[in-house]
Amino acid sequence: MIETVRSLSTLRESVSRRRAAGKRIGLVPTMGALHEGHLTLVDIAGQHSDDVAVSLFVNPTQFAPGEDLDRYPRDEEGDRAKLEDRGASLLWAPGPEQMYPDGFATSVSVDGPSEGLETGYRPHFFGGVATVVTKLLLQVLPDVAVFGEKDYQQLQVIRRLVRDLDIPVQVVGGPTIREADGLAMSSRNAYLSAEHRAIAPALKRILDDTGRQAVSSPDGEKAETFATEALISAGFDKVDYVALRHADSLKPVTTNEIEAGAPLRLLAAAHLGTTRLIDNIDPRSV
Ligand code: AMP
């Protein structure tokens, strides 16, 4: 039976008990509305630990006013059943007052990998993510924590904050899990109309085409322009960015670096109506 915990003191007791029994603890932070992408991270956490804890917290500080905090899908009962089925041991479901009590005044800010890309369009986002992830890691004190490559820039920001703050946890990245037509699974896909759902898989297809092109005739800027035009032709309403970057630093790459075999990531964010989709690929593996 999965144990559901809502107070920090109970969480600490539960984790201590498991540790005293010699268990390694894994953590998968989520905002709930769980799909196969999240559940695959639970499987991966299980390969690295004995007891998998999953946190479920829709973090208000990573949403700007006017974003989708109020309509973000919530289904704790359904999530618990899926986690139970997948063998998770602990569901950490704090309320906002537990995470941000009156007078809360601290934030974690990461430079480097959080510069550009998402930050250009959601400037509040990584401050909210870095602060809540730091809290979750210090609350659960897991041996290993698993995050999805679906949110690739976020994964790099978390790797950096764990390294910079000497947080004693191993960070593991899990691959992006996709629908059969290539659309990256996301809790936000539920917002898509039937018409937009039919257009959405073009994002992955265009990233693949662009990635191939960027590697075979290395000109990052040309590839980015090609992809932006292709997305608009496919029916996307607005493209925030398509960017070819160094896979670790997320800095722009030169033609020389591409030719010399630098690890690459091609990342994109684009809008279909009021829904914003993000995705990314490794252009060397398409
Ligand atoms: P979220 O609930 O959207 O905050 O996501 C929680 C975790 O699940 C993050 O580490 C995400 O990167 C990861 N995740 C979300 N969607 C996917 C997916 N399609 N494949 C793999 N991981 C994912």
GROMACS .gro file of C-alpha atoms and ligand atoms in nm:
model
  309
    1MET     CA    1   0.000   0.000   0.000
    2ILE     CA    2   0.130   0.343  -0.088
    3GLU     CA    3   0.160   0.573   0.214
    4THR     CA    4   0.014   0.922   0.163
    5VAL     CA    5   0.181   1.191   0.371
    6ARG     CA    6   0.074   1.554   0.407
    7SER     CA    7   0.287   1.693   0.690
    8LEU     CA    8   0.661   1.740   0.699
    9SER     CA    9   0.699   1.574   1.039
   10THR     CA   10   0.523   1.258   0.916
   11LEU     CA   11   0.734   1.262   0.601
   12ARG     CA   12   1.055   1.281   0.803
   13GLU     CA   13   0.940   0.994   1.029
   14SER     CA   14   0.848   0.780   0.731
   15VAL     CA   15   1.177   0.840   0.553
   16SER     CA   16   1.378   0.779   0.875
   17ARG     CA   17   1.196   0.453   0.934
   18ARG     CA   18   1.270   0.336   0.581
   19ARG     CA   19   1.636   0.440   0.610
   20ALA     CA   20   1.669   0.259   0.943
   21ALA     CA   21   1.544  -0.052   0.762
   22GLY     CA   22   1.835  -0.011   0.519
   23LYS     CA   23   1.630   0.120   0.226
   24ARG     CA   24   1.767   0.350  -0.041
   25ILE     CA   25   1.515   0.623  -0.118
   26GLY     CA   26   1.427   0.752  -0.466
   27LEU     CA   27   1.228   1.069  -0.534
   28VAL     CA   28   1.024   1.169  -0.840
   29PRO     CA   29   0.895   1.528  -0.810
   30THR     CA   30   0.571   1.593  -1.004
   31MET     CA   31   0.278   1.830  -1.029
   32GLY     CA   32   0.037   1.536  -1.064
   33ALA     CA   33  -0.212   1.451  -1.343
   34LEU     CA   34   0.025   1.161  -1.395
   35HIS     CA   35   0.082   0.998  -1.732
   36GLU     CA   36   0.318   0.734  -1.866
   37GLY     CA   37   0.606   0.985  -1.876
   38HIS     CA   38   0.587   1.035  -1.499
   39LEU     CA   39   0.532   0.663  -1.437
   40THR     CA   40   0.841   0.574  -1.639
   41LEU     CA   41   1.040   0.802  -1.406
   42VAL     CA   42   0.894   0.602  -1.114
   43ASP     CA   43   1.021   0.282  -1.281
   44ILE     CA   44   1.366   0.439  -1.328
   45ALA     CA   45   1.372   0.556  -0.965
   46GLY     CA   46   1.288   0.198  -0.866
   47GLN     CA   47   1.594   0.073  -1.053
   48HIS     CA   48   1.813   0.301  -0.838
   49SER     CA   49   1.642   0.265  -0.499
   50ASP     CA   50   1.432   0.039  -0.276
   51ASP     CA   51   1.150   0.279  -0.187
   52VAL     CA   52   1.023   0.535  -0.437
   53ALA     CA   53   0.867   0.854  -0.307
   54VAL     CA   54   0.666   1.070  -0.547
   55SER     CA   55   0.586   1.428  -0.461
   56LEU     CA   56   0.265   1.582  -0.585
   57PHE     CA   57   0.259   1.957  -0.557
   58VAL     CA   58   0.127   2.208  -0.809
   59ASN     CA   59   0.383   2.476  -0.731
   60PRO     CA   60   0.224   2.821  -0.751
   61THR     CA   61   0.557   3.005  -0.769
   62GLN     CA   62   0.645   2.862  -1.109
   63PHE     CA   63   0.327   3.003  -1.265
   64ALA     CA   64   0.305   3.372  -1.357
   65PRO     CA   65  -0.024   3.560  -1.304
   66GLY     CA   66  -0.247   3.476  -1.600
   67GLU     CA   67  -0.085   3.135  -1.659
   68ASP     CA   68  -0.275   2.809  -1.605
   69LEU     CA   69  -0.235   2.756  -1.226
   70ASP     CA   70  -0.613   2.757  -1.165
   71ARG     CA   71  -0.701   2.520  -1.446
   72TYR     CA   72  -0.396   2.291  -1.412
   73PRO     CA   73  -0.540   1.934  -1.413
   74ARG     CA   74  -0.565   1.772  -1.069
   75ASP     CA   75  -0.656   1.410  -0.993
   76GLU     CA   76  -0.498   1.293  -0.668
   77GLU     CA   77  -0.711   0.978  -0.641
   78GLY     CA   78  -0.627   0.869  -0.995
   79ASP     CA   79  -0.261   0.953  -0.940
   80ARG     CA   80  -0.246   0.747  -0.621
   81ALA     CA   81  -0.395   0.444  -0.799
   82LYS     CA   82  -0.141   0.471  -1.082
   83LEU     CA   83   0.148   0.505  -0.837
   84GLU     CA   84   0.028   0.213  -0.629
   85ASP     CA   85   0.009   0.004  -0.944
   86ARG     CA   86   0.364   0.105  -1.036
   87GLY     CA   87   0.503   0.011  -0.695
   88ALA     CA   88   0.577   0.356  -0.548
   89SER     CA   89   0.594   0.349  -0.165
   90LEU     CA   90   0.527   0.705  -0.060
   91LEU     CA   91   0.313   0.992  -0.189
   92TRP     CA   92   0.428   1.328  -0.051
   93ALA     CA   93   0.135   1.564  -0.106
   94PRO     CA   94   0.194   1.885   0.089
   95GLY     CA   95  -0.043   2.181   0.072
   96PRO     CA   96   0.074   2.530  -0.026
   97GLU     CA   97   0.069   2.640   0.342
   98GLN     CA   98   0.311   2.356   0.422
   99MET     CA   99   0.549   2.456   0.143
  100TYR     CA  100   0.517   2.833   0.174
  101PRO     CA  101   0.413   2.923   0.529
  102ASP     CA  102   0.342   3.288   0.613
  103GLY     CA  103   0.662   3.487   0.603
  104PHE     CA  104   0.838   3.259   0.353
  105ALA     CA  105   1.119   3.478   0.218
  106THR     CA  106   1.384   3.262   0.052
  107SER     CA  107   1.443   3.175  -0.310
  108VAL     CA  108   1.704   2.977  -0.498
  109SER     CA  109   1.829   3.135  -0.816
  110VAL     CA  110   2.044   2.949  -1.069
  111ASP     CA  111   2.231   3.135  -1.344
  112GLY     CA  112   2.409   2.948  -1.626
  113PRO     CA  113   2.168   2.692  -1.772
  114SER     CA  114   1.858   2.892  -1.679
  115GLU     CA  115   1.964   3.184  -1.899
  116GLY     CA  116   1.769   3.220  -2.226
  117LEU     CA  117   1.525   2.968  -2.382
  118GLU     CA  118   1.235   2.928  -2.133
  119THR     CA  119   1.351   3.225  -1.926
  120GLY     CA  120   1.301   3.455  -2.225
  121TYR     CA  121   0.929   3.374  -2.217
  122ARG     CA  122   0.866   3.263  -1.856
  123PRO     CA  123   1.112   3.473  -1.653
  124HIS     CA  124   0.961   3.363  -1.319
  125PHE     CA  125   0.982   2.992  -1.399
  126PHE     CA  126   1.324   2.863  -1.295
  127GLY     CA  127   1.326   3.064  -0.972
  128GLY     CA  128   1.006   2.882  -0.875
  129VAL     CA  129   1.135   2.544  -0.989
  130ALA     CA  130   1.478   2.577  -0.826
  131THR     CA  131   1.328   2.683  -0.493
  132VAL     CA  132   1.065   2.409  -0.480
  133VAL     CA  133   1.304   2.136  -0.596
  134THR     CA  134   1.560   2.242  -0.335
  135LYS     CA  135   1.288   2.222  -0.070
  136LEU     CA  136   1.166   1.881  -0.192
  137LEU     CA  137   1.520   1.742  -0.193
  138LEU     CA  138   1.584   1.871   0.160
  139GLN     CA  139   1.247   1.744   0.283
  140VAL     CA  140   1.280   1.390   0.150
  141LEU     CA  141   1.663   1.367   0.146
  142PRO     CA  142   1.653   1.098  -0.122
  143ASP     CA  143   1.959   0.905  -0.244
  144VAL     CA  144   1.848   0.956  -0.602
  145ALA     CA  145   1.605   1.193  -0.773
  146VAL     CA  146   1.470   1.141  -1.124
  147PHE     CA  147   1.366   1.417  -1.366
  148GLY     CA  148   1.247   1.396  -1.728
  149GLU     CA  149   1.442   1.506  -2.035
  150LYS     CA  150   1.106   1.636  -2.160
  151ASP     CA  151   1.192   1.948  -1.959
  152TYR     CA  152   1.554   1.947  -2.069
  153GLN     CA  153   1.652   2.297  -1.957
  154GLN     CA  154   1.491   2.228  -1.618
  155LEU     CA  155   1.696   1.908  -1.587
  156GLN     CA  156   2.018   2.102  -1.653
  157VAL     CA  157   1.919   2.371  -1.401
  158ILE     CA  158   1.854   2.104  -1.137
  159ARG     CA  159   2.182   1.928  -1.208
  160ARG     CA  160   2.361   2.260  -1.162
  161LEU     CA  161   2.184   2.356  -0.839
  162VAL     CA  162   2.250   2.015  -0.685
  163ARG     CA  163   2.617   2.044  -0.776
  164ASP     CA  164   2.654   2.407  -0.668
  165LEU     CA  165   2.475   2.361  -0.333
  166ASP     CA  166   2.643   2.024  -0.256
  167ILE     CA  167   2.307   1.854  -0.209
  168PRO     CA  168   2.390   1.487  -0.150
  169VAL     CA  169   2.165   1.333  -0.414
  170GLN     CA  170   2.227   1.160  -0.745
  171VAL     CA  171   2.027   1.326  -1.024
  172VAL     CA  172   1.912   1.089  -1.298
  173GLY     CA  173   1.749   1.200  -1.625
  174GLY     CA  174   1.475   0.987  -1.785
  175PRO     CA  175   1.396   0.981  -2.159
  176THR     CA  176   1.095   1.167  -2.302
  177ILE     CA  177   0.796   0.937  -2.330
  178ARG     CA  178   0.577   1.004  -2.634
  179GLU     CA  179   0.235   0.919  -2.771
  180ALA     CA  180   0.236   0.680  -3.069
  181ASP     CA  181   0.233   0.977  -3.309
  182GLY     CA  182   0.540   1.136  -3.146
  183LEU     CA  183   0.375   1.402  -2.928
  184ALA     CA  184   0.564   1.425  -2.599
  185MET     CA  185   0.330   1.328  -2.315
  186SER     CA  186   0.235   1.624  -2.096
  187SER     CA  187  -0.035   1.694  -1.841
  188ARG     CA  188  -0.107   2.007  -2.048
  189ASN     CA  189  -0.193   1.804  -2.361
  190ALA     CA  190  -0.539   1.771  -2.203
  191TYR     CA  191  -0.595   2.137  -2.298
  192LEU     CA  192  -0.562   2.069  -2.672
  193SER     CA  193  -0.875   2.080  -2.892
  194ALA     CA  194  -0.915   1.793  -3.140
  195GLU     CA  195  -0.794   2.022  -3.417
  196HIS     CA  196  -0.484   2.128  -3.227
  197ARG     CA  197  -0.417   1.773  -3.109
  198ALA     CA  198  -0.395   1.671  -3.476
  199ILE     CA  199  -0.136   1.942  -3.546
  200ALA     CA  200   0.072   1.888  -3.228
  201PRO     CA  201   0.284   1.587  -3.346
  202ALA     CA  202   0.435   1.812  -3.614
  203LEU     CA  203   0.656   1.960  -3.340
  204LYS     CA  204   0.855   1.637  -3.296
  205ARG     CA  205   0.859   1.568  -3.670
  206ILE     CA  206   0.998   1.914  -3.745
  207LEU     CA  207   1.255   1.887  -3.465
  208ASP     CA  208   1.375   1.556  -3.615
  209ASP     CA  209   1.402   1.705  -3.967
  210THR     CA  210   1.577   2.014  -3.833
  211GLY     CA  211   1.813   1.810  -3.619
  212ARG     CA  212   1.918   1.597  -3.915
  213GLN     CA  213   1.974   1.909  -4.122
  214ALA     CA  214   2.172   2.084  -3.847
  215VAL     CA  215   2.412   1.791  -3.816
  216SER     CA  216   2.455   1.719  -4.189
  217SER     CA  217   2.502   2.084  -4.295
  218PRO     CA  218   2.601   2.252  -3.971
  219ASP     CA  219   2.442   2.595  -3.968
  220GLY     CA  220   2.246   2.638  -3.646
  221GLU     CA  221   2.084   2.966  -3.746
  222LYS     CA  222   1.961   2.834  -4.080
  223ALA     CA  223   1.817   2.525  -3.910
  224GLU     CA  224   1.633   2.738  -3.653
  225THR     CA  225   1.477   2.955  -3.925
  226PHE     CA  226   1.377   2.646  -4.123
  227ALA     CA  227   1.206   2.496  -3.817
  228THR     CA  228   1.020   2.814  -3.724
  229GLU     CA  229   0.879   2.846  -4.076
  230ALA     CA  230   0.786   2.476  -4.084
  231LEU     CA  231   0.601   2.505  -3.751
  232ILE     CA  232   0.396   2.802  -3.870
  233SER     CA  233   0.314   2.620  -4.198
  234ALA     CA  234   0.205   2.314  -3.995
  235GLY     CA  235  -0.050   2.530  -3.810
  236PHE     CA  236   0.128   2.651  -3.494
  237ASP     CA  237   0.012   3.001  -3.400
  238LYS     CA  238   0.337   3.130  -3.252
  239VAL     CA  239   0.691   2.999  -3.208
  240ASP     CA  240   0.874   3.120  -2.896
  241TYR     CA  241   1.204   2.962  -2.995
  242VAL     CA  242   1.374   2.683  -3.179
  243ALA     CA  243   1.734   2.666  -3.061
  244LEU     CA  244   2.032   2.443  -3.126
  245ARG     CA  245   2.245   2.438  -2.812
  246HIS     CA  246   2.535   2.262  -2.643
  247ALA     CA  247   2.371   1.973  -2.457
  248ASP     CA  248   2.535   2.049  -2.120
  249SER     CA  249   2.587   2.426  -2.099
  250LEU     CA  250   2.285   2.510  -2.321
  251LYS     CA  251   2.500   2.781  -2.480
  252PRO     CA  252   2.471   2.843  -2.857
  253VAL     CA  253   2.709   2.627  -3.063
  254THR     CA  254   2.929   2.733  -3.353
  255THR     CA  255   2.961   2.546  -3.681
  256ASN     CA  256   3.312   2.440  -3.573
  257GLU     CA  257   3.180   2.292  -3.248
  258ILE     CA  258   2.907   2.101  -3.435
  259GLU     CA  259   3.165   1.962  -3.679
  260ALA     CA  260   3.398   1.871  -3.391
  261GLY     CA  261   3.122   1.650  -3.244
  262ALA     CA  262   3.004   1.865  -2.949
  263PRO     CA  263   2.702   1.712  -2.770
  264LEU     CA  264   2.391   1.893  -2.896
  265ARG     CA  265   2.031   1.953  -2.801
  266LEU     CA  266   1.763   2.107  -3.019
  267LEU     CA  267   1.492   2.269  -2.807
  268ALA     CA  268   1.164   2.434  -2.902
  269ALA     CA  269   0.856   2.601  -2.757
  270ALA     CA  270   0.551   2.684  -2.968
  271HIS     CA  271   0.186   2.773  -2.917
  272LEU     CA  272  -0.130   2.605  -3.043
  273GLY     CA  273  -0.408   2.842  -2.943
  274THR     CA  274  -0.375   2.896  -2.568
  275THR     CA  275  -0.162   2.584  -2.516
  276ARG     CA  276   0.214   2.615  -2.510
  277LEU     CA  277   0.408   2.300  -2.604
  278ILE     CA  278   0.777   2.240  -2.539
  279ASP     CA  279   0.992   1.957  -2.672
  280ASN     CA  280   1.356   1.876  -2.744
  281ILE     CA  281   1.569   1.611  -2.911
  282ASP     CA  282   1.928   1.500  -2.941
  283PRO     CA  283   1.996   1.587  -3.308
  284ARG     CA  284   2.275   1.329  -3.325
  285SER     CA  285   2.041   1.042  -3.250
  286VAL     CA  286   1.765   1.099  -3.509
  287AMP     P1  287   0.548   1.784  -1.420
  287AMP     O1  288   0.444   1.709  -1.345
  287AMP     O2  289   0.506   1.827  -1.556
  287AMP     O3  290   0.612   1.893  -1.339
  287AMP     O4  291   0.664   1.680  -1.447
  287AMP     C1  292   0.723   1.606  -1.343
  287AMP     C2  293   0.842   1.533  -1.399
  287AMP     O5  294   0.799   1.447  -1.503
  287AMP     C3  295   0.949   1.626  -1.457
  287AMP     O6  296   1.077   1.576  -1.425
  287AMP     C4  297   0.921   1.616  -1.606
  287AMP     O7  298   1.034   1.642  -1.684
  287AMP     C5  299   0.879   1.471  -1.617
  287AMP     N1  300   0.800   1.448  -1.740
  287AMP     C6  301   0.690   1.515  -1.781
  287AMP     N2  302   0.649   1.468  -1.899
  287AMP     C7  303   0.735   1.370  -1.936
  287AMP     C8  304   0.748   1.285  -2.050
  287AMP     N3  305   0.662   1.290  -2.152
  287AMP     N4  306   0.850   1.196  -2.051
  287AMP     C9  307   0.939   1.190  -1.948
  287AMP     N5  308   0.932   1.268  -1.839
  287AMP    C10  309   0.832   1.358  -1.833
   0.00000   0.00000   0.00000
